[in-house]
Short mmCIF file of C-alpha atoms and ligand atoms in Angstrom, two decimals:
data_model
loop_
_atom_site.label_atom_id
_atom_site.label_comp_id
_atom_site.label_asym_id
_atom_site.label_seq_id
_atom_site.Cartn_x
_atom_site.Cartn_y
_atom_site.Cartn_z
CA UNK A 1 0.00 0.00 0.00
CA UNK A 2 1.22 3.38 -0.76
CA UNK A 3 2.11 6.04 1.63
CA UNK A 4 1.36 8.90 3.00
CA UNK A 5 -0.83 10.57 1.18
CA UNK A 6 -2.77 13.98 2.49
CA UNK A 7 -6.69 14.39 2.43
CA UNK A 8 -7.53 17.93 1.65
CA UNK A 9 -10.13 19.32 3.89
CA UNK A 10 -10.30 21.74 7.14
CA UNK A 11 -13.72 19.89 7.83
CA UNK A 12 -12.99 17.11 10.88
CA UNK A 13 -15.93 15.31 11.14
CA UNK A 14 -14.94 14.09 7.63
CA UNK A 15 -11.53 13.73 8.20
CA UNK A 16 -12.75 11.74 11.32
CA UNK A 17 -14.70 9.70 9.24
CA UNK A 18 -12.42 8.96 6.37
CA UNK A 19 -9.62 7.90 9.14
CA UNK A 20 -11.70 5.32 10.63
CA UNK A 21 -12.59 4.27 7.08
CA UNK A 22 -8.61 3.66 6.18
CA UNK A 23 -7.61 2.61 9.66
CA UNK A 24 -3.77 1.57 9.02
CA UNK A 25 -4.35 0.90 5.10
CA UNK A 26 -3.25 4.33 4.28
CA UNK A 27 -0.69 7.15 5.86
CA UNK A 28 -3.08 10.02 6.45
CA UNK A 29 -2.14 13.52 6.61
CA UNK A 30 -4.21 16.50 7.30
CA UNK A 31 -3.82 20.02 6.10
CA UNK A 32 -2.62 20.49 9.63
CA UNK A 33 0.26 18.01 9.00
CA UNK A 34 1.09 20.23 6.34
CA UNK A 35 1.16 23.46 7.17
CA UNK A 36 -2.08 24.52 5.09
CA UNK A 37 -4.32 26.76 6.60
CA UNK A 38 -5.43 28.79 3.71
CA UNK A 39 -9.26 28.25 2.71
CA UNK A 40 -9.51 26.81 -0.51
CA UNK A 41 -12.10 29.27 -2.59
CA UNK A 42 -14.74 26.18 -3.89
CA UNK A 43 -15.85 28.47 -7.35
CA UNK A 44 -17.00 25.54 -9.15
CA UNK A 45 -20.95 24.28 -10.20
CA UNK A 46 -20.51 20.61 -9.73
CA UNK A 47 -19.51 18.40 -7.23
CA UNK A 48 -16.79 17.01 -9.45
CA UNK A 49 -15.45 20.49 -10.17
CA UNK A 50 -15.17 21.42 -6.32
CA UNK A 51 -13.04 18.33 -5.57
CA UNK A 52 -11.06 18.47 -8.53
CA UNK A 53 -9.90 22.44 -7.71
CA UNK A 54 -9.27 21.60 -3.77
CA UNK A 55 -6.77 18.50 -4.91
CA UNK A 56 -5.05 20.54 -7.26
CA UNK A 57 -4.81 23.63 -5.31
CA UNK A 58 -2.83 20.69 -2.49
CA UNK A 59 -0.78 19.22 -5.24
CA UNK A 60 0.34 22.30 -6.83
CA UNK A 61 1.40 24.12 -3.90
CA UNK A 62 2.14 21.28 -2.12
CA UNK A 63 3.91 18.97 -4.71
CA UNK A 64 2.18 15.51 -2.56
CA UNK A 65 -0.28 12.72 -3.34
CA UNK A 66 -3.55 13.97 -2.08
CA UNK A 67 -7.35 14.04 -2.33
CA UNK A 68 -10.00 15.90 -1.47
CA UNK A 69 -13.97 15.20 -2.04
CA UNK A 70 -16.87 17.49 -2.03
CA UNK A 71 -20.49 16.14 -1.51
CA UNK A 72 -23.70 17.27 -0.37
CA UNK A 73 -27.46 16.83 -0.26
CA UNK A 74 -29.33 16.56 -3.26
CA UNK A 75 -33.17 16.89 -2.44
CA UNK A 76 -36.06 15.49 -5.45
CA UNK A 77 -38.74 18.23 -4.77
CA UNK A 78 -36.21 21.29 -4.70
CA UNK A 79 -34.66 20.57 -7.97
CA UNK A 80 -31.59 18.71 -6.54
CA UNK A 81 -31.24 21.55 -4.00
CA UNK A 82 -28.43 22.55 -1.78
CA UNK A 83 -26.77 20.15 -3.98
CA UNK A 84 -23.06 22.25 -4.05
CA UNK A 85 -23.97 24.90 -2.05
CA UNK A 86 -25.04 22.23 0.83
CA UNK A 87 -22.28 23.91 3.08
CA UNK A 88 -23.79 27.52 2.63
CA UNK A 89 -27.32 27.04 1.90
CA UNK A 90 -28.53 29.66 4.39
CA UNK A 91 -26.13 31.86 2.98
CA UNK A 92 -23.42 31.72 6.16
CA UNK A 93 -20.92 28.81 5.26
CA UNK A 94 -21.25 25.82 8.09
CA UNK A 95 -23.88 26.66 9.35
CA UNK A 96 -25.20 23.25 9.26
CA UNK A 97 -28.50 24.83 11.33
CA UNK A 98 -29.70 27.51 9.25
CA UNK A 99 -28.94 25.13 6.49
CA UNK A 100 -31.34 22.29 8.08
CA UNK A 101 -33.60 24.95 9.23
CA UNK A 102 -33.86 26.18 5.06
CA UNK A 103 -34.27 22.81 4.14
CA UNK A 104 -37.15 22.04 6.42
CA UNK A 105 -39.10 25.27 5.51
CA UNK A 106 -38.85 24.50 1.83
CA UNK A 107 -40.16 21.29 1.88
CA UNK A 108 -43.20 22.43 4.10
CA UNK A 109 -46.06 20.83 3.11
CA UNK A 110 -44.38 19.13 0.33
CA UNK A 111 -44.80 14.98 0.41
CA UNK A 112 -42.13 13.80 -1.57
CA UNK A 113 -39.19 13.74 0.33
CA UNK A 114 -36.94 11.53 -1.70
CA UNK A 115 -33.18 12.57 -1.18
CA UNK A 116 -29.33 11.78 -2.02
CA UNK A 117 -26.51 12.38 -0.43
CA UNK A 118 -23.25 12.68 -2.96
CA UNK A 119 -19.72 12.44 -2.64
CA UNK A 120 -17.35 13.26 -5.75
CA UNK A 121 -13.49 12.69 -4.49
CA UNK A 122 -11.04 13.74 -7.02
CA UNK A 123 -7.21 12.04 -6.26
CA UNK A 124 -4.20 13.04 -7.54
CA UNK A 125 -1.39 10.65 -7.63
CA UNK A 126 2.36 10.52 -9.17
CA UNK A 127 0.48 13.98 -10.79
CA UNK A 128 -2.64 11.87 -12.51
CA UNK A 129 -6.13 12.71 -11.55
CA UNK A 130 -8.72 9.76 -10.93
CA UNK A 131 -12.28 10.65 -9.55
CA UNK A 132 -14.69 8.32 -7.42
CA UNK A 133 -18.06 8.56 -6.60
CA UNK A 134 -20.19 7.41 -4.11
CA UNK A 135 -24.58 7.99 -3.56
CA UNK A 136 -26.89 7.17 -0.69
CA UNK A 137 -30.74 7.52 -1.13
CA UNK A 138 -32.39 8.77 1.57
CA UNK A 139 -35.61 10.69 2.65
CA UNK A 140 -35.79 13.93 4.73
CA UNK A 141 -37.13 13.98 8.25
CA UNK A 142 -39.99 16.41 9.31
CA UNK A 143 -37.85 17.32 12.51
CA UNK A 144 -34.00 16.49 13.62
CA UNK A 145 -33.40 13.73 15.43
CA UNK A 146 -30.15 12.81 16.61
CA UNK A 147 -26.65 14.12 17.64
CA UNK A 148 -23.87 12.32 16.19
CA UNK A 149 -21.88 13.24 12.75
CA UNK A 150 -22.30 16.87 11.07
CA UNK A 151 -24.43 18.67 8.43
CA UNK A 152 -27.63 17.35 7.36
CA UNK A 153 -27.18 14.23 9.32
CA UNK A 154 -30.18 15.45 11.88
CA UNK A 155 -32.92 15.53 9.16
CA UNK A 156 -31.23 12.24 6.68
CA UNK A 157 -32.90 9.16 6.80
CA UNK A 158 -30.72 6.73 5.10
CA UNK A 159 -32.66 3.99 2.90
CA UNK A 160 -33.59 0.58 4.28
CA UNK A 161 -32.91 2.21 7.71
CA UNK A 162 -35.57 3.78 10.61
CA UNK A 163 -32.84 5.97 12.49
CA UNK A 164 -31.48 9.47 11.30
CA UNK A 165 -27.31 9.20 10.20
CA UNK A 166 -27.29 11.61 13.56
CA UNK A 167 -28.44 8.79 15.11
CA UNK A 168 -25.67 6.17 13.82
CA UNK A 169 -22.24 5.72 15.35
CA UNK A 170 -19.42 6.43 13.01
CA UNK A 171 -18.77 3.14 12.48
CA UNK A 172 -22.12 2.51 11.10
CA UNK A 173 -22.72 5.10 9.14
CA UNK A 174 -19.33 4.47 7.48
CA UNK A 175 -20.55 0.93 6.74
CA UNK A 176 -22.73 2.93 4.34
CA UNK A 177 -22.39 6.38 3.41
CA UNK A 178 -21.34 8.63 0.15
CA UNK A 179 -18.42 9.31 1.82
CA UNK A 180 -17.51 5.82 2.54
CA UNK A 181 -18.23 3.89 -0.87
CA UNK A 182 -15.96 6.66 -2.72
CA UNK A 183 -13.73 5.85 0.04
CA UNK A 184 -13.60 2.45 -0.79
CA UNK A 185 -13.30 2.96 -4.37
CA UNK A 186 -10.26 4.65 -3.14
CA UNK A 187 -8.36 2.49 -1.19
CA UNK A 188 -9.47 -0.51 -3.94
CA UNK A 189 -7.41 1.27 -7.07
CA UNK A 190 -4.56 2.22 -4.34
CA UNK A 191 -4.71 -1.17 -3.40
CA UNK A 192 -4.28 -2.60 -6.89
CA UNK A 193 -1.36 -0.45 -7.70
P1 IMP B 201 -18.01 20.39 1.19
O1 IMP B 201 -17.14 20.51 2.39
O2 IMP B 201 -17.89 21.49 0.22
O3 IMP B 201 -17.93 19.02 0.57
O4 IMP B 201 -19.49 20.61 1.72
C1 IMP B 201 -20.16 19.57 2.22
C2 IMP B 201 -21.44 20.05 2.88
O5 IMP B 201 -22.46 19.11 2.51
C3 IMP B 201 -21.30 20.00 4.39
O6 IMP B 201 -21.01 21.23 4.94
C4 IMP B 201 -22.66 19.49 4.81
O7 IMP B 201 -23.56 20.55 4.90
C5 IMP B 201 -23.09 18.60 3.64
N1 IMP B 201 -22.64 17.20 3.85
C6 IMP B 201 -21.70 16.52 3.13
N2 IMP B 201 -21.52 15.28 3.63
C7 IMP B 201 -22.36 15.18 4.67
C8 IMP B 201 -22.62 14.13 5.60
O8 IMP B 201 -22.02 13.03 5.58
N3 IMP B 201 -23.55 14.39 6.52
C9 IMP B 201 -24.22 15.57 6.58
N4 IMP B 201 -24.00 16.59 5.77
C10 IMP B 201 -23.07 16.40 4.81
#
């Protein structure tokens, strides 16, 4: 298995998540470990374009292997919507309660609540860029319930389940979450190097 390699995000409830997903399989740095602290501006429409300018921001200032991912919620009834702007939905960025407080209003009265969370994770390595992907379906809550993970976890339902992703440990949500099946994608083509 290669090593070290940096993942590319000041968010730590993901990089909490994506450590317990690699465990010893791969050398994980943070931006910390680094020396980044800069903000990396996220300018682009699509999920794929956001993870593809944070890893290349890392390798071309930083000169390392690296990835970075950026997901969010995709919601049927509002068009796909926060989709991208997930993080600053209610205009402030993180703050994952306007943001679930917006989301709840919109659907008012609305039955469909069919939803998706998506994770796009671009990966740059020896200087080549490889994306994975990973989907959840889901359905929106009428009210939050739960207090573990981050974001929309509160209000996300995950399919086949009767508990919130707030309500999951990490563990089990990382049995089955956006995040975690690009995750595994990732560690797979390392692993086949
Ligand atoms: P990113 O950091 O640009 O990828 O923005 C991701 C945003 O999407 C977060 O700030 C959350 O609002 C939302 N999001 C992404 N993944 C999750 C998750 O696993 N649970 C809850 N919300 C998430």
């Amino acid at each position: 298995m290669p090593n070290p390699i940096v993942f590319a995000t000041h968010n730590n409830h993901k990089l909490q998540e994506v450590a317990a997903k690699t465990g010893n399989q791969l050398q994980l740095l943070s931006l910390t470990d680094i020396g980044c602290t800069e903000d990396i501006p996220e300018t682009g429409v699509t999920f794929r374009e956001n993870a593809s300018i944070k890893s290349c921001y890392i390798f071309n200032n930083y000169k390392v292997n690296c990835f970075a991912d950026d997901s969010g919620l995709e919601i049927e009834a509002l068009n796909n919507e926060p989709g991208v702007y997930s993080a600053r939905y209610a205009g402030e960025h993180g703050n994952h309660e306007a943001n679930i407080e917006k989301v709840l209003n919109n659907l008012k009265g609305i039955e469909n609540r069919k939803a998706r969370f998506r994770t796009v994770i671009s990966l740059i390595w020896n200087g080549e860029e490889h994306f994975f992907e990973g989907t959840v379906n889901g359905t929106i809550r009428h009210e939050r319930v739960g207090a573990q993970g981050f974001g929309y976890d509160p209000i996300f339902e995950p399919e086949g389940y009767t508990i919130t992703f707030a309500e999951m440990s990490m563990e089990e949500k990382n049995r089955i979450s956006h995040r975690a099946i690009a995750m595994e994608k990732l560690i797979a083509f390392l692993n086949a190097l």
